[in-house]
Structures are given as C-alpha cells and as structure tokens.
Coordinates of N, CA and C in Angstrom, one line a residue:
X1103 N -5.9 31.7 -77.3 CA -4.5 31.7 -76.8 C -4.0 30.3 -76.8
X1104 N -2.9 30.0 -77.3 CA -2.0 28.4 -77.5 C -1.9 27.8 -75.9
X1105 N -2.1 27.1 -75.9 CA -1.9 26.1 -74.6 C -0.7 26.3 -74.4
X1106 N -0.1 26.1 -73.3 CA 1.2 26.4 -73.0 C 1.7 25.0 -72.7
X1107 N 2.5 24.2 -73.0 CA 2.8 22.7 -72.5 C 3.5 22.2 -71.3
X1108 N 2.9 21.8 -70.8 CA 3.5 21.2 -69.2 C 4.7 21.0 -69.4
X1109 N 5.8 21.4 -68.8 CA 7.5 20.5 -68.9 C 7.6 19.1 -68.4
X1110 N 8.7 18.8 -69.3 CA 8.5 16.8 -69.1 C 8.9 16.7 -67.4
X1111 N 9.7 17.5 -67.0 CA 10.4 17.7 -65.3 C 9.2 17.9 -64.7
X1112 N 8.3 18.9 -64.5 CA 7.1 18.5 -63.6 C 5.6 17.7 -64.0
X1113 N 5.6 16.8 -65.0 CA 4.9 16.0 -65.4 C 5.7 14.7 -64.4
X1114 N 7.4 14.4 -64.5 CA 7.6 13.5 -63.6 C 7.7 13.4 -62.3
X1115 N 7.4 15.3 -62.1 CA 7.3 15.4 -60.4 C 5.8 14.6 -60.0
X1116 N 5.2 15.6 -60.7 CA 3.2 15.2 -60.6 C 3.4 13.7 -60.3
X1117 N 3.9 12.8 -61.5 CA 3.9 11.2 -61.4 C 4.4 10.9 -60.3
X1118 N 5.8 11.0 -59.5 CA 6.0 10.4 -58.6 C 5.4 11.0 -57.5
X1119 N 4.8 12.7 -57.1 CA 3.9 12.9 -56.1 C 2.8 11.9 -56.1
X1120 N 2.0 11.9 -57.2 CA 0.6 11.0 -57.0 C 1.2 9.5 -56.8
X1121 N 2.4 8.6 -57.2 CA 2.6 7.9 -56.8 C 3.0 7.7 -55.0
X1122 N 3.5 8.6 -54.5 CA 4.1 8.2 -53.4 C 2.8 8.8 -52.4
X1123 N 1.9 9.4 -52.9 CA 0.5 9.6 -52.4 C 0.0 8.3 -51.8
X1124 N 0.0 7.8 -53.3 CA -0.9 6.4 -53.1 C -0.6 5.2 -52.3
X1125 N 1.4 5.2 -52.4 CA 1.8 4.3 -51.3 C 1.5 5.0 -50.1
X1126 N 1.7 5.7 -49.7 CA 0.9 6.5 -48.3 C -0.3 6.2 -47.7
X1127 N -0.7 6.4 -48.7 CA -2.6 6.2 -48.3 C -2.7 4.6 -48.0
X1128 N -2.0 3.9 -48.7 CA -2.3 2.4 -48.5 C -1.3 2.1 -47.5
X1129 N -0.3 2.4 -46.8 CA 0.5 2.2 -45.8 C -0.3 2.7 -44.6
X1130 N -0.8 3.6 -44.6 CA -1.8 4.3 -43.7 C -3.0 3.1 -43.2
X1131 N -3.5 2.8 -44.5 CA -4.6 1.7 -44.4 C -4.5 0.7 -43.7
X1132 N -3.6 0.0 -44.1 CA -2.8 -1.1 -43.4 C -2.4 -0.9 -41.9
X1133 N -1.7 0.0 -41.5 CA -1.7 0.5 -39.9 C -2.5 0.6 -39.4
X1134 N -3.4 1.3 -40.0 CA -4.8 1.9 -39.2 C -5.7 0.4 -38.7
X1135 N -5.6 -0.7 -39.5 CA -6.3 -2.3 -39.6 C -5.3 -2.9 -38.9
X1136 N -4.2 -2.8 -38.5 CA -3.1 -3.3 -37.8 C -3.3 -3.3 -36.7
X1137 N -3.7 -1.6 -36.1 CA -4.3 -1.1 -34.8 C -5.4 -1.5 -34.4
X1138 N -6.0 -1.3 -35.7 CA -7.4 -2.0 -34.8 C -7.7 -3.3 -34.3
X1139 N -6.7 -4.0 -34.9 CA -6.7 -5.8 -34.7 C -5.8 -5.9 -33.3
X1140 N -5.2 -5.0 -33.2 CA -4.2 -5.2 -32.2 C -5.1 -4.7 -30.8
X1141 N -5.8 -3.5 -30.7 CA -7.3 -3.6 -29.5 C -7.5 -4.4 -29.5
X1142 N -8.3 -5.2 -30.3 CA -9.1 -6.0 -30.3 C -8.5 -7.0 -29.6
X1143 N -7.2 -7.2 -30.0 CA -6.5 -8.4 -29.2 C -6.3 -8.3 -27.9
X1144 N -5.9 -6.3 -27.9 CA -5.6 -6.0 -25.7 C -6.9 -6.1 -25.3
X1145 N -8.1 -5.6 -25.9 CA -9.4 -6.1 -25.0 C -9.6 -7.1 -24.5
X1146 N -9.4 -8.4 -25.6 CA -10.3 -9.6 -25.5 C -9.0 -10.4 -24.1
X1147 N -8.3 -9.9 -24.4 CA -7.1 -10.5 -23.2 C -7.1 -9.6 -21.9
X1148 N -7.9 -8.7 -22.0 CA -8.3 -8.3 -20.4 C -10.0 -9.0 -20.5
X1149 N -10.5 -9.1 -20.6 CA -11.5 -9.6 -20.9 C -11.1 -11.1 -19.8
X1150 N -10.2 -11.7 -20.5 CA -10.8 -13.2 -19.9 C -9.3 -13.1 -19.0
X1151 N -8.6 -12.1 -18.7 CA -7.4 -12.0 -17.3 C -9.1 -11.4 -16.2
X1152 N -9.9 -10.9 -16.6 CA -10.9 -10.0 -15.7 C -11.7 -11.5 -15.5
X1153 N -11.7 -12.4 -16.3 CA -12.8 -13.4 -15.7 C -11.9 -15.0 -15.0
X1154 N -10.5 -14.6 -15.1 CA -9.9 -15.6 -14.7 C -9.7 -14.9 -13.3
X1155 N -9.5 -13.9 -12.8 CA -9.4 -13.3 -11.5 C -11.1 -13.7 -10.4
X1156 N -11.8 -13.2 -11.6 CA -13.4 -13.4 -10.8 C -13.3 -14.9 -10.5
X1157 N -13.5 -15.9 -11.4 CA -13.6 -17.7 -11.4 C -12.4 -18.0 -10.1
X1158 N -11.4 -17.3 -10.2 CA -10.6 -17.8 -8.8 C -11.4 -17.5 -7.6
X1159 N -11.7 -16.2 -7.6 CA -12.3 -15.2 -6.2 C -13.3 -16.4 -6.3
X1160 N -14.5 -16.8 -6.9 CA -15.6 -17.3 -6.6 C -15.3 -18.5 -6.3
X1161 N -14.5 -19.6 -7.2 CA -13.5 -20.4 -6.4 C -13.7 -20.5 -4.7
X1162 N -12.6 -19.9 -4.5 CA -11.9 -19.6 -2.8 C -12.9 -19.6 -1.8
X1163 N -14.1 -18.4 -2.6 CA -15.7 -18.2 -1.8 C -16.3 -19.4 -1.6
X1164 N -16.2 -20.1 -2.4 CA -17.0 -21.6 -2.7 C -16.7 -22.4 -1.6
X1165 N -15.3 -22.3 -1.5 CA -14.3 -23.7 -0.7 C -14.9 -23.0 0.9
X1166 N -14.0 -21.5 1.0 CA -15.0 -21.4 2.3 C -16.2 -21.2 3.1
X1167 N -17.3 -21.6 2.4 CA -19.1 -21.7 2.4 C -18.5 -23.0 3.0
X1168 N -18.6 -24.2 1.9 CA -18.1 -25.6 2.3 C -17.3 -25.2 3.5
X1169 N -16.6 -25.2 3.8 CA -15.6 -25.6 5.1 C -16.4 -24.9 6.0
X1170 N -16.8 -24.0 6.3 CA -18.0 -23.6 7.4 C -19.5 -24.1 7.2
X1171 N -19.7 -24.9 6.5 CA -20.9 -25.9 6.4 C -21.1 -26.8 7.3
X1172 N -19.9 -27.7 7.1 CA -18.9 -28.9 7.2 C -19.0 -28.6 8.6
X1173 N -18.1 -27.3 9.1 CA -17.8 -27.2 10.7 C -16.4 -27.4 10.7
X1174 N -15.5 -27.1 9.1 CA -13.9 -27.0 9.4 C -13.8 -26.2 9.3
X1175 N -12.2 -25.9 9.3 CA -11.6 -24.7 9.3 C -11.2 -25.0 7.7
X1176 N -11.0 -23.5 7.3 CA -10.4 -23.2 5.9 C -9.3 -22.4 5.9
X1177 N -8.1 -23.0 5.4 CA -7.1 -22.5 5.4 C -6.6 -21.3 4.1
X1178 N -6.5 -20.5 4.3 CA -7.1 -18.9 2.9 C -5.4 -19.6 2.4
X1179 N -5.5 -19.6 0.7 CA -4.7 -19.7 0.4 C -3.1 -18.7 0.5
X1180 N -2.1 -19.2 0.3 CA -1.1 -18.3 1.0 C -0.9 -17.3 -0.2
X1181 N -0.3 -16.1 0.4 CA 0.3 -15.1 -0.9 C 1.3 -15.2 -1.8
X1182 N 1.2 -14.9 -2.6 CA 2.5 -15.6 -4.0 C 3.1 -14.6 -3.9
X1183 N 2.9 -13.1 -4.3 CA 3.5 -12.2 -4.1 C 3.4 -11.2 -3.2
X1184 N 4.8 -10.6 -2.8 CA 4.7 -9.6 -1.9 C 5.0 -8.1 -3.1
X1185 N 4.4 -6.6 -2.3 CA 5.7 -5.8 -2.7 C 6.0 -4.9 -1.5
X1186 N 7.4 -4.7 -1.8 CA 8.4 -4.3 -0.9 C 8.4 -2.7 -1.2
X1187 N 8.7 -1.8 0.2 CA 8.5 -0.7 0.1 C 10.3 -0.5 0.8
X1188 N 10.5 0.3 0.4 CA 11.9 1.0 1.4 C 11.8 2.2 1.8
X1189 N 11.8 2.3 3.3 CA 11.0 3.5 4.2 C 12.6 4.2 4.9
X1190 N 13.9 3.7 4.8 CA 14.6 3.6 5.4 C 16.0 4.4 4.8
X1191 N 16.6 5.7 4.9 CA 17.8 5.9 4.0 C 19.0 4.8 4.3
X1192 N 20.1 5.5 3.7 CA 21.5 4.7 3.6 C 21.9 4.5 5.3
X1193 N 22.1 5.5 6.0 CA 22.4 5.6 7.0 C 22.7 4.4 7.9
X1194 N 23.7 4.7 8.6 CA 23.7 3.1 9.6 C 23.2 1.6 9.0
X1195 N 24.1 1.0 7.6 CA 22.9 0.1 7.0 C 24.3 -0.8 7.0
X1196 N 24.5 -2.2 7.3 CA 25.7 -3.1 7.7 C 25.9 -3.5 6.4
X1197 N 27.2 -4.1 5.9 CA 27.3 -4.6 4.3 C 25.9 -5.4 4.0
X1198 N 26.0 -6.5 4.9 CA 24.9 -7.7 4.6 C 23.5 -7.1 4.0
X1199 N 22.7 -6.3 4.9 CA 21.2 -5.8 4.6 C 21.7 -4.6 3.5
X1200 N 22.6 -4.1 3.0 CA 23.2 -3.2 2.3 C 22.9 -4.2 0.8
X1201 N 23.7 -5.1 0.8 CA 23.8 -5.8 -0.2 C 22.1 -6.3 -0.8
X1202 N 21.7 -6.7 0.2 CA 20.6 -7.4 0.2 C 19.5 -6.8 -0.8
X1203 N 19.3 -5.4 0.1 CA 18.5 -4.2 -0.3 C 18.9 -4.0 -2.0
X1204 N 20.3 -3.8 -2.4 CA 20.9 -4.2 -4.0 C 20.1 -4.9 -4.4
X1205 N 20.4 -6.5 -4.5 CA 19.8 -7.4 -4.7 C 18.5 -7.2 -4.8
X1206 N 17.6 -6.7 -4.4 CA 16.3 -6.4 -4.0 C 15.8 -5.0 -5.3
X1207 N 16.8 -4.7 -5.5 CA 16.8 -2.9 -6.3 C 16.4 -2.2 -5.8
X1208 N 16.5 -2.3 -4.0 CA 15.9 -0.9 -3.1 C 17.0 0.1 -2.7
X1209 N 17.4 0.7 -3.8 CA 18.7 1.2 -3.7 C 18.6 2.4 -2.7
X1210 N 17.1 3.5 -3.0 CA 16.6 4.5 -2.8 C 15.4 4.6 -1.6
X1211 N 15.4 5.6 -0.7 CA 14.1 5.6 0.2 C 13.0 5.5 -0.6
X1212 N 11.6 5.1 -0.5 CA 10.2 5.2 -1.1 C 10.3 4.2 -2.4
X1213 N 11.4 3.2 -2.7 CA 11.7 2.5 -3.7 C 10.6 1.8 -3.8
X1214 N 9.8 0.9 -4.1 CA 9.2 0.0 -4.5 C 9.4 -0.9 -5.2
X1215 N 9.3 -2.9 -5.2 CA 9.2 -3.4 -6.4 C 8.6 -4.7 -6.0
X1216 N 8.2 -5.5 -6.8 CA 7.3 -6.6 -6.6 C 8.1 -7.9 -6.3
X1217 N 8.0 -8.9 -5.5 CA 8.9 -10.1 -5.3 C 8.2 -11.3 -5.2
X1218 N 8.4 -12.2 -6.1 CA 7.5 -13.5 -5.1 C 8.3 -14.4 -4.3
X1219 N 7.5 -14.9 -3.2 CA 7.6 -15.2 -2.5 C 8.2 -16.6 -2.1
X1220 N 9.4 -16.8 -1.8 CA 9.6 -18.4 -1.6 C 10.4 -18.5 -0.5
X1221 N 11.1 -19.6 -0.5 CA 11.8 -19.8 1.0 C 13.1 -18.9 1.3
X1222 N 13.7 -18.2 -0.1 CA 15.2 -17.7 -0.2 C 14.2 -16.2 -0.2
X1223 N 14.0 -15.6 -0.7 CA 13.3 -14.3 -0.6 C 12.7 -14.1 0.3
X1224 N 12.0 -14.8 1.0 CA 11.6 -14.6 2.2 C 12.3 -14.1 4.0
X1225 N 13.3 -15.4 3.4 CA 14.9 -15.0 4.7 C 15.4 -13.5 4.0
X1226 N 15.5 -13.3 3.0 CA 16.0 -12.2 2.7 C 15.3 -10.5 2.8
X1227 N 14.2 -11.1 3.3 CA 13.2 -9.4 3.6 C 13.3 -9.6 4.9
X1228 N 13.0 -10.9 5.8 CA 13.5 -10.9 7.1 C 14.8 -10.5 7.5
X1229 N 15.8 -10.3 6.4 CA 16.8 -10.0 6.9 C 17.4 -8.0 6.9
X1230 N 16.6 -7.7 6.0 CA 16.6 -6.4 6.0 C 15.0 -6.3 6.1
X1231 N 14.4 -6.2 7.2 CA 13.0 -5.7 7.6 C 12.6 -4.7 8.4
X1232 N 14.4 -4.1 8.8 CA 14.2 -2.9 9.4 C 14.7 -1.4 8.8
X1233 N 14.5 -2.2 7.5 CA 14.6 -1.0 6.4 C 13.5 -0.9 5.3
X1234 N 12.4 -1.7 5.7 CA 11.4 -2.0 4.3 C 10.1 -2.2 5.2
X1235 N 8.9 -1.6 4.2 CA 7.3 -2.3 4.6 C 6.9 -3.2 3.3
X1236 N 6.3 -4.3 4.1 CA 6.2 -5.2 3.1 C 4.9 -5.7 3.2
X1237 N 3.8 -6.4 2.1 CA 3.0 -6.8 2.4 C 2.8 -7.2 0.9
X1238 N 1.2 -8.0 1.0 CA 0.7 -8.8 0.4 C -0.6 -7.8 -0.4
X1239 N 0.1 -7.4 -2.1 CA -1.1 -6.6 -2.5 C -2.3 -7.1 -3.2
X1240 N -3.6 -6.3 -3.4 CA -4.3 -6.6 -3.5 C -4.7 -6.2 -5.8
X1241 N -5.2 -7.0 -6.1 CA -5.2 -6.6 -7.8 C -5.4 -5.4 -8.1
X1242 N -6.5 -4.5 -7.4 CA -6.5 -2.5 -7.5 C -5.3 -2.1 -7.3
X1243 N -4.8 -2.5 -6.1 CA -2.8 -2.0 -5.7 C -2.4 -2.1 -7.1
X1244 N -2.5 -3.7 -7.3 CA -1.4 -3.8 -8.4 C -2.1 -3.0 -9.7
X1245 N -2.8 -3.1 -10.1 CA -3.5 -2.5 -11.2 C -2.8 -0.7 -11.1
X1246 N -3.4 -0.3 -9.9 CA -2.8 1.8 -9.9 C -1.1 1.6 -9.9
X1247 N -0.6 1.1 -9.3 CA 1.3 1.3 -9.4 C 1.6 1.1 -11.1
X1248 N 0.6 0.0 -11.7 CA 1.2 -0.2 -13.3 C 1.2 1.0 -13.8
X1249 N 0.0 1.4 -13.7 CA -0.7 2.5 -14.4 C -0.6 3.9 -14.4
X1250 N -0.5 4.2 -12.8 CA 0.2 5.0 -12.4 C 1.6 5.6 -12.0
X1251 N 2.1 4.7 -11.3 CA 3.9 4.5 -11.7 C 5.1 4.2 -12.6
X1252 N 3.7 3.0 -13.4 CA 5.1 2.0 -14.0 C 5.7 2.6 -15.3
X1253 N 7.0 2.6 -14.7 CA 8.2 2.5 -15.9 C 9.3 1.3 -16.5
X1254 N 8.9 1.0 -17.6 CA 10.0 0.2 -18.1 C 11.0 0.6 -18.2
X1255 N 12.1 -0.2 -18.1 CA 13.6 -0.7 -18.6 C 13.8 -1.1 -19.9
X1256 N 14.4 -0.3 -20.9 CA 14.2 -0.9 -22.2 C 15.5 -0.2 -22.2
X1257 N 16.8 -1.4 -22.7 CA 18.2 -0.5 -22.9 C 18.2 0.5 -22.1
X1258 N 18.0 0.3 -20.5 CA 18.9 1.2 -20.2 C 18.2 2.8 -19.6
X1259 N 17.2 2.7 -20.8 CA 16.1 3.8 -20.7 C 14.9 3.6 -19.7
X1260 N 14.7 4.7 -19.0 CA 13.7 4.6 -17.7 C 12.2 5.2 -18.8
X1261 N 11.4 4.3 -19.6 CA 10.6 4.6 -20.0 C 8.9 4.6 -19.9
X1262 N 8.1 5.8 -20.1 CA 7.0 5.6 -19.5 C 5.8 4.7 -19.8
X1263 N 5.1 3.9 -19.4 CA 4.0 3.0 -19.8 C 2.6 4.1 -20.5
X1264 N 2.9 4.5 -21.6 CA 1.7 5.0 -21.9 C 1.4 4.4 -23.2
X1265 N 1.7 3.6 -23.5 CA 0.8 2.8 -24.6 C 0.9 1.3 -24.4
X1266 N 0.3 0.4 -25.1 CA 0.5 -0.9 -24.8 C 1.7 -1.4 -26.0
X1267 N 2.1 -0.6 -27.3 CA 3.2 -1.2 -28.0 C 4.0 -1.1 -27.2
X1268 N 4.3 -0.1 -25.4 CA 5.6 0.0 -25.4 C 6.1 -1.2 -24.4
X1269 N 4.8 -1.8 -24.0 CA 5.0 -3.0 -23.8 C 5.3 -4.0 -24.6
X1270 N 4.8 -4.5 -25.9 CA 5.0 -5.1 -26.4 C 6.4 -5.5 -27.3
X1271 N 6.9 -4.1 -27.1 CA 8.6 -4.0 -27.9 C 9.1 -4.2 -26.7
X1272 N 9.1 -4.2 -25.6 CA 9.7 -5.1 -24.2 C 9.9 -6.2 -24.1
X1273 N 8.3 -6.9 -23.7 CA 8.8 -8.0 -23.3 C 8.0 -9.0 -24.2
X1274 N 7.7 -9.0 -25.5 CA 7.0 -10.0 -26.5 C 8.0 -11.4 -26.7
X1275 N 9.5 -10.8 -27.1 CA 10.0 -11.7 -27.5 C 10.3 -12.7 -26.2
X1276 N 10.8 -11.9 -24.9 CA 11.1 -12.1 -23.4 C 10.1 -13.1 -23.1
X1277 N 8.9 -13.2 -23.5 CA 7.7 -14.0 -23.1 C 7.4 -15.1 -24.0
X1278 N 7.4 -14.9 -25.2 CA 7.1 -15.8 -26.2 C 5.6 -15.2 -27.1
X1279 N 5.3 -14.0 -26.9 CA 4.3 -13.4 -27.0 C 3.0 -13.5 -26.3
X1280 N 3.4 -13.7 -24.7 CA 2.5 -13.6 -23.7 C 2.1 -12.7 -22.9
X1281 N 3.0 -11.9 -23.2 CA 2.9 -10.3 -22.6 C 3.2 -9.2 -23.7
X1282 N 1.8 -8.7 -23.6 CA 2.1 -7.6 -25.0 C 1.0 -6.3 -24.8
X1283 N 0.7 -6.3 -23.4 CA -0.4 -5.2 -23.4 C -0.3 -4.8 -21.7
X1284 N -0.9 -3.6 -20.9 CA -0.7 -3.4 -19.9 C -1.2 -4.3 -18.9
X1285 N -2.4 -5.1 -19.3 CA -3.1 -5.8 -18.7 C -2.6 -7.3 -18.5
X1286 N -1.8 -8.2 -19.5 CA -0.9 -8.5 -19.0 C -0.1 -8.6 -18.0
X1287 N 0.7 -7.5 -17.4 CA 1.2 -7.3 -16.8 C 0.9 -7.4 -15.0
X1288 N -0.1 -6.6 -15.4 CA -1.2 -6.4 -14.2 C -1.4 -8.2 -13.9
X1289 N -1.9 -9.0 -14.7 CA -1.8 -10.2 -14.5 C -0.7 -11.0 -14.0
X1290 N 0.4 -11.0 -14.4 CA 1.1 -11.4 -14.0 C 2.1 -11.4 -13.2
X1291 N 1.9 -10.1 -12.4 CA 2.2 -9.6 -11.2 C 1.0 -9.9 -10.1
X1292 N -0.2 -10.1 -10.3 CA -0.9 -10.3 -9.7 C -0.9 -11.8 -9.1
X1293 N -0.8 -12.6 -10.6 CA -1.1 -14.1 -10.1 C 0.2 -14.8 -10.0
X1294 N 1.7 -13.7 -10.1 CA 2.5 -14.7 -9.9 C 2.9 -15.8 -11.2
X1295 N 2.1 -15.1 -12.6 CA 2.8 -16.4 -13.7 C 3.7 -17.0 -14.3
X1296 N 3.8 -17.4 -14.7 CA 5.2 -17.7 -15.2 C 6.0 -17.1 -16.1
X1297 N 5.5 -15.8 -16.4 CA 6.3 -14.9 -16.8 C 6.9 -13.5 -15.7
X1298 N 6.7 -14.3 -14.8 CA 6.3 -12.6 -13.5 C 8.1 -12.3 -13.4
X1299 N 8.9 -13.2 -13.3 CA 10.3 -12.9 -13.4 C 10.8 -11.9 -14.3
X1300 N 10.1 -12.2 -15.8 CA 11.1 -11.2 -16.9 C 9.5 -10.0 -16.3
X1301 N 8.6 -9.9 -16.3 CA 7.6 -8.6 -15.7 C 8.4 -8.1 -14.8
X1302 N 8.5 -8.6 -13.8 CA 9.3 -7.7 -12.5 C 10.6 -6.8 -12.6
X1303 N 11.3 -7.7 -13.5 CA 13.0 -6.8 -13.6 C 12.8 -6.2 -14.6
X1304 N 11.7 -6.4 -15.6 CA 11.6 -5.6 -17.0 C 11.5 -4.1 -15.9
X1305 N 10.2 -3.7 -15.4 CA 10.0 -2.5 -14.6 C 11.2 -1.8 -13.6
X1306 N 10.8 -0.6 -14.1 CA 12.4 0.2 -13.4 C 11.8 0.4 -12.1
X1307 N 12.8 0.4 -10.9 CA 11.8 0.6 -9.4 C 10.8 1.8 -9.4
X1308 N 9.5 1.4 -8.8 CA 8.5 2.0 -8.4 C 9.1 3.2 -7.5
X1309 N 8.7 4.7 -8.2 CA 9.4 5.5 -7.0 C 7.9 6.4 -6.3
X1310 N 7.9 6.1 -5.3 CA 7.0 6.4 -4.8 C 6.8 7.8 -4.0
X1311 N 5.9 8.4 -3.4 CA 6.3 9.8 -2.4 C 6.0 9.3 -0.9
X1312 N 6.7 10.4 -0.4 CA 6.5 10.2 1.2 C 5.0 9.7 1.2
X1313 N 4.4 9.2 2.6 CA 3.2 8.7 2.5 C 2.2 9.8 3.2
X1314 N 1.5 10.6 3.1 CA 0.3 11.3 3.4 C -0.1 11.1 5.0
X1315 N 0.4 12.1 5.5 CA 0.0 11.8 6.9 C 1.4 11.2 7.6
X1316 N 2.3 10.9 7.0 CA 3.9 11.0 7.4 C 3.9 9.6 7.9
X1317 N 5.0 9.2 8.3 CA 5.3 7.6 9.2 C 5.0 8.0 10.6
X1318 N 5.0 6.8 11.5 CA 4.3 6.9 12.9 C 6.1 7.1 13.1
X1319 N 6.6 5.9 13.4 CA 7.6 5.4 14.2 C 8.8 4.5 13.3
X1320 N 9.4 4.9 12.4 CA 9.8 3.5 11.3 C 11.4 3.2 12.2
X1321 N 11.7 2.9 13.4 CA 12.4 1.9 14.5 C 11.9 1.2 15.2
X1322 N 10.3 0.8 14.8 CA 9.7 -0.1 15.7 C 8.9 -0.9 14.3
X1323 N 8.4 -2.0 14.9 CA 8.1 -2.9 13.9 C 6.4 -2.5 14.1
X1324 N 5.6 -2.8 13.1 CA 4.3 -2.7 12.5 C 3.4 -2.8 13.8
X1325 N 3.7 -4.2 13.6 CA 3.1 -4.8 15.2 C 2.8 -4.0 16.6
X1326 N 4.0 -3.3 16.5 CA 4.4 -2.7 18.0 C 4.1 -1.3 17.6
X1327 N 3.1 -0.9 16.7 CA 2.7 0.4 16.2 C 3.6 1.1 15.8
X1328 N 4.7 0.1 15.1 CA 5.8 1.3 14.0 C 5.0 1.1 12.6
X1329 N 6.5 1.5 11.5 CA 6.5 1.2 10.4 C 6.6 0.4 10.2
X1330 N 8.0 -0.4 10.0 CA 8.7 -1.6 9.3 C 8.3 -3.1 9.3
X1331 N 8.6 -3.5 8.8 CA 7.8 -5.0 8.8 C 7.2 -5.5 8.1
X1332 N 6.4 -6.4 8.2 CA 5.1 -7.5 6.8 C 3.5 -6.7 7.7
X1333 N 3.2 -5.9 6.5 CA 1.8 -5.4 6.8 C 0.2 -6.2 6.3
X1334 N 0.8 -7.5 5.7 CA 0.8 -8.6 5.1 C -1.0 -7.5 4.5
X1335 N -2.2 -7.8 4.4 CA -2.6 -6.5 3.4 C -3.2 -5.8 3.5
X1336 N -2.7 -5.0 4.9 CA -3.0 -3.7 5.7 C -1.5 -2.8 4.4
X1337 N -1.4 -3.7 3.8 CA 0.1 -3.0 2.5 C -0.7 -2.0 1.9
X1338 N -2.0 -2.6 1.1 CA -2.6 -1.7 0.4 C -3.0 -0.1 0.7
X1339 N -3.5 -0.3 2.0 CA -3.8 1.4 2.5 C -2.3 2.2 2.8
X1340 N -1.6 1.7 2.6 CA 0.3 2.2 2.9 C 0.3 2.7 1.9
X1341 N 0.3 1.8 0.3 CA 0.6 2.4 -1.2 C -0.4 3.5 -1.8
X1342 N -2.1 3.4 -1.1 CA -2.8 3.9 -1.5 C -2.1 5.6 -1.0
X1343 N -1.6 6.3 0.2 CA -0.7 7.1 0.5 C 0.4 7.5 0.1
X1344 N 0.9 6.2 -0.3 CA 2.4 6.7 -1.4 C 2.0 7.7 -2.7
X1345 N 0.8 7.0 -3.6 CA 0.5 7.1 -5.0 C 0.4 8.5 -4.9

C-alpha cells in the first residue's frame, strides 16, 4: 500500500508544536531554578532574623546577670513598638480623638495596627485611650497577626499574605530590596527597622474578632480592672483572644 504524504500545513503545525514545546519546557526550567533560588534566599534570611532576635535576647540576659552581680539596678530596655487595638464604636467620639483614631487607621471596632513609638504617637494614643488597648507585643504576637491576619495594600486591593512573592511585588522596590519575604516583615515590625514605616502602612488594618470571654468593663481603664488603656505586655494574652 503507497505511503500516503503528510501535508506541508501539518508538517508546519508539528514544527511549531514541537517548537513552542521546547520553549516551554525551558521557560518552565528556568522558573522552577528561579524558585528554588528564591527559598533559599527566604530561608537563609529567616535564619539569621531567628539568630539576630536570639543574640539580642541573650544580650539583655547578659547585661542583667551583670547588674545583679554588681548589686545595681537594670533598666529593661524600653519598647519600640506598640500595637493598638480599637475596642470602642463611633458613638459619642469628639472631632479631636475622631480624627486621631483616622490618623491612626482605627476607623473600625476590633481594628488593629502596629505604631512605633515616639514622643508625637505617644500624646496621641494618650489622647484617644478611651477608645483603644494598647500594649507592647511580644515576636509570637507579632509573628501569628502576620500570618494569620495579615493583609496587604497593593493598589487599593485588600490582599491576602499567602505567599512570599506577594510580598515581594509590595514592598521590594519600597525598601530597596530589604523586604521580600514574610519573615522580613515579622522582623521589622518586631525590631522597629528602618523599614517598619513603608511595613506598617503597606498592611491593610488588622481586623480582629470580639475577644473570647467578652470585655470586663471597656469605661474604665486597665488599671482599675477595665479595658482601655497601655496593657503594656499583658497586650499579648488580649490578641492571643482576638485571633
């Protein structure tokens, strides 16, 4: 029986299928080595954010062994950052602590967001303190709210942290390519870096749930066995009930 001859039309389909095969397979290649270079790089940068946290902690332990050696007092270094909770609706709220709470992006009850701490932010949580719990968190806090709550701001869009590119198409350029992975972040909300400004506003506010076991009293201050106030980081078992 005569061979029957392939048409020149699917002899050029065949050619450009097995060509655009092959760009495939080698675009594939390339990504696939792209990704794996790119772990390697989010590991090794939690890796030494995990041993720059420890070297401080042992640090601090060090200084106060010494100072109770000695027979002085040790002064615990102060907190860099706070985060701010808003326990309080619209209701009865005066322009001033109105505006403030804006400023702040506690627009919403159960809001959450991270601030550091200086002489102007500080007057300004004292000034709306009977609408917010505030305190001093601890690196686990900060670590579960990333992880667990956090959403970026990208154009506009309330987007969710589930991979570390989606960090990295955030805030790479924002940083200079200092923040490009979840851990990052975690860092620099933790220690307060010098990127913690574009970190903090990049994140859309933390929205948190009522807290487990309900509020005692949130018209009376912490102190006086309410809510409101600096739980300075009695904060942590507050968020641990939000989450």
């Amino acid at each position: 029986m005569p061979r029957v001859p392939v048409p020149e039309s699917q002899k050029k389909a065949q050619a450009a299928a097995a060509k655009a095969g092959a760009v495939s397979t080698k675009k594939a290649a390339v990504k696939a080595e792209d990704l794996t270079a790119k772990r390697r790089l989010y590991m090794k940068k939690a890796v030494a954010h995990a041993k720059a946290h420890k070297a401080e902690a042992k640090r601090v332990k060090a200084m106060r062994a010494t100072a109770l050696k000695e027979g002085n007092f040790f002064a615990e270094p102060g907190a860099k950052v706070a985060f701010v909770v808003r326990i309080r609706g619209i209701n009865d709220v005066a322009p001033k602590p109105r505006k403030i709470l804006q400023l702040l992006r506690l627009r919403q009850i159960h809001n959450g967001v991270f601030v550091a701490l200086n002489k102007a932010t500080i007057n300004m949580l004292r000034r709306v303190e009977a609408f917010i719990a505030w305190g001093f968190p601890s690196e686990k806090t900060v670590r579960s709210l990333v992880y667990k709550r956090g959403y970026l701001n990208i154009k506009g869009n309330r987007i969710p942290l589930s991979e570390n590119e989606v960090v990295q198409e955030a805030l790479e350029k924002k940083t200079k390519g200092q923040v490009i992975c979840m851990e990052d972040l975690v860092h620099e909300l933790f220690t307060c870096g010098p990127n913690f400004s574009q970190v903090a506003h990049a994140f859309w506010p933390f929205q948190l749930t009522t807290p487990h076991g309900g509020l005692k009293y949130k018209n009376s201050h912490f102190v006086e066995g309410g809510d409101y106030g600096n739980r300075e980081t009695l904060i942590n078992q507050f968020i641990e009930r939000m989450l």
